[in-house]
XYZ file of C-alpha atoms in Angstrom:
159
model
C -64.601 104.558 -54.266
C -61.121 103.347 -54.202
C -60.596 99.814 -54.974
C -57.699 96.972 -55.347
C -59.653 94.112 -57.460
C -57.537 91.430 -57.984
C -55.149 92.603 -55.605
C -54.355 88.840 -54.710
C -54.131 87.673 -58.029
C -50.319 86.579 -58.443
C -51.131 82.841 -57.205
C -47.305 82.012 -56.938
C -47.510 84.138 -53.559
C -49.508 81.649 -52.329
C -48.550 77.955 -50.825
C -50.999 75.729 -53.241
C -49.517 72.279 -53.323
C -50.717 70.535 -49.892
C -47.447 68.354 -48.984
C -45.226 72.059 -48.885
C -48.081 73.372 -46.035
C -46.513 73.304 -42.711
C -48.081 74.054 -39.365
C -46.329 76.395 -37.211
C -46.420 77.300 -33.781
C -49.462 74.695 -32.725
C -51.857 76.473 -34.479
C -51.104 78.431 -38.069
C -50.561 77.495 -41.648
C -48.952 79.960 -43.967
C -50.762 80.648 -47.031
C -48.495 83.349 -48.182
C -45.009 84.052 -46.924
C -44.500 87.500 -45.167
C -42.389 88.584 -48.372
C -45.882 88.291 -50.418
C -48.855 88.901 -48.792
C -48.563 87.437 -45.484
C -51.759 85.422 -44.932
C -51.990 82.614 -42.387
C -55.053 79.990 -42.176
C -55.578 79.645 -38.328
C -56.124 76.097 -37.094
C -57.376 76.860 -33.418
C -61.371 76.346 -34.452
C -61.075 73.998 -37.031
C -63.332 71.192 -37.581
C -60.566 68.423 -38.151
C -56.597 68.242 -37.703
C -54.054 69.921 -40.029
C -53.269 66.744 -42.033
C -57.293 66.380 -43.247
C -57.173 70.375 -43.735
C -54.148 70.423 -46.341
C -56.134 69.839 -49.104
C -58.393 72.149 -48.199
C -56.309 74.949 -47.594
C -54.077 74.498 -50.441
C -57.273 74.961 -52.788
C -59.098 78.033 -50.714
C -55.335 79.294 -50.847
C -56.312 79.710 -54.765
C -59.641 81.457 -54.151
C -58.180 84.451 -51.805
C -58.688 86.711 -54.521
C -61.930 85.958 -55.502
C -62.956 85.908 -51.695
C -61.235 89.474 -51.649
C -62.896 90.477 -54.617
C -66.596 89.500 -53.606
C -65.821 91.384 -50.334
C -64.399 94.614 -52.171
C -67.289 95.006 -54.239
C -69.923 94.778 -51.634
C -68.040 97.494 -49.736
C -68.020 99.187 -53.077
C -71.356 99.014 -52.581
C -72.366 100.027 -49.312
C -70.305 103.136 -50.495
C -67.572 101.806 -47.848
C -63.714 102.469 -49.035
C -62.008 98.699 -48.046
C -58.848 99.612 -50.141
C -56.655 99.573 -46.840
C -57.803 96.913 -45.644
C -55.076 93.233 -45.858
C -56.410 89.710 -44.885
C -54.193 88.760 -42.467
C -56.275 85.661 -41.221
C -58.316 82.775 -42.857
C -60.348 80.101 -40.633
C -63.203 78.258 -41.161
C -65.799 76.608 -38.761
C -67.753 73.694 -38.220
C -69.638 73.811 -41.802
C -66.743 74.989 -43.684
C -67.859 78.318 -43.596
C -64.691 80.719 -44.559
C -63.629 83.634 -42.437
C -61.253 86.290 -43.685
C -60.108 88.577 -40.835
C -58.866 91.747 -42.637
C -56.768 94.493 -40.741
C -56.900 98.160 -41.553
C -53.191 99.464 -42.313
C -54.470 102.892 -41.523
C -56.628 102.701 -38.095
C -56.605 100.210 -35.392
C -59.942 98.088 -37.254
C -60.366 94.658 -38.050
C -62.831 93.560 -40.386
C -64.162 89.950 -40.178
C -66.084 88.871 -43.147
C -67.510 85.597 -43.547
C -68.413 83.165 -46.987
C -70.465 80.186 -47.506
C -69.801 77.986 -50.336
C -72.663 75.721 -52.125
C -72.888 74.510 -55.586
C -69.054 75.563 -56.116
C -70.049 79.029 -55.628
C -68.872 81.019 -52.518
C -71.649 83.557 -51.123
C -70.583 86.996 -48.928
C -73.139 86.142 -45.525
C -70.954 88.308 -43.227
C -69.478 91.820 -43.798
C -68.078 93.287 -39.695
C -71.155 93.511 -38.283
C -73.572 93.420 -40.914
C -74.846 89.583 -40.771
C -77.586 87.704 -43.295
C -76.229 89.067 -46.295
C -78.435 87.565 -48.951
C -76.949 85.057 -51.793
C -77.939 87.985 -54.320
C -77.292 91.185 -52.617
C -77.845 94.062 -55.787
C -80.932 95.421 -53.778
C -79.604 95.283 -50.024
C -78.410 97.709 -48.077
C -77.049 98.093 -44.856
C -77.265 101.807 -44.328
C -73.109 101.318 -43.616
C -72.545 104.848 -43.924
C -74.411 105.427 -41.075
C -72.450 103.889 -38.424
C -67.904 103.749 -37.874
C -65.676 102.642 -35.618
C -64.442 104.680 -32.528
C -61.949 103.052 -30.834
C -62.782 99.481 -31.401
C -66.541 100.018 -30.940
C -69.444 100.484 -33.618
C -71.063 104.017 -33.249
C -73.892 105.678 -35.107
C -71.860 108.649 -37.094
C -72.640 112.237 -36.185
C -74.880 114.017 -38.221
């Protein structure tokens, strides 16, 4: 499997001091300019208003890569290649929970995967569809392989 650890490692792509967030167009924060990696935070579900979020986002800005990283290698492990797939989005709910909505830059797929974070440590619960990932996930498997995309819609693959 084909993978691009670290990938979002150069933090000086990303916006990290709170006070130089802006929010744009009603709704989006730019965590990374399109010159770098172009990753906006969306503010449309939110729990609370830009000006309580900055802190927030200026600090999850500097976990990307680990959040990238955790979702890498349990695609790694499913046997799933993730290597073309960008985070273009990051939201969060109601309990902080943190989304990152990845696009694939080779089919039309998006790939939402979803992180909880307790005791300082963020945990993978949500990989596309595959929902209730456990905190340690070593023996789990989702039988991945089994199922693709077809134009926007999850299908069992033909054997």
């Amino acid at each position: 499997m084909v993978s691009k650890l670290n990938r979002y490692g150069d933090i000086s792509k990303f916006i990290t001091d709170p006070t130089k967030l802006e929010l744009k167009f009603g709704e989006e924060v730019t965590m990374s300019e399109n010159k770098d990696y172009c990753i906006v935070f969306d503010m449309e579900d939110a729990p609370c208003g830009f000006e309580e979020l900055r802190p927030f986002i200026a600090n999850l800005a500097k976990d990307i890569c680990e959040l990238d990283n955790i979702a890498q290698k349990f695609a790694m492990h499913e046997g799933e290649d993730f290597s073309d797939y960008e985070i273009f989005v990051v939201t969060i709910d109601e309990s902080y929970n943190v989304y990152l909505i990845y696009d694939s830059t080779k089919v039309a797929n998006v790939c939402e995967c979803r992180f909880e974070k307790k005791a300082g440590k963020y945990y993978l619960r949500k990989f596309g569809w595959v929902d209730g990932i456990p905190d340690d996930w070593t023996g789990f498997h989702a039988d991945l392989k089994d199922y693709t995309v077809e134009h926007g819609v999850i299908v069992k693959r033909k054997k």
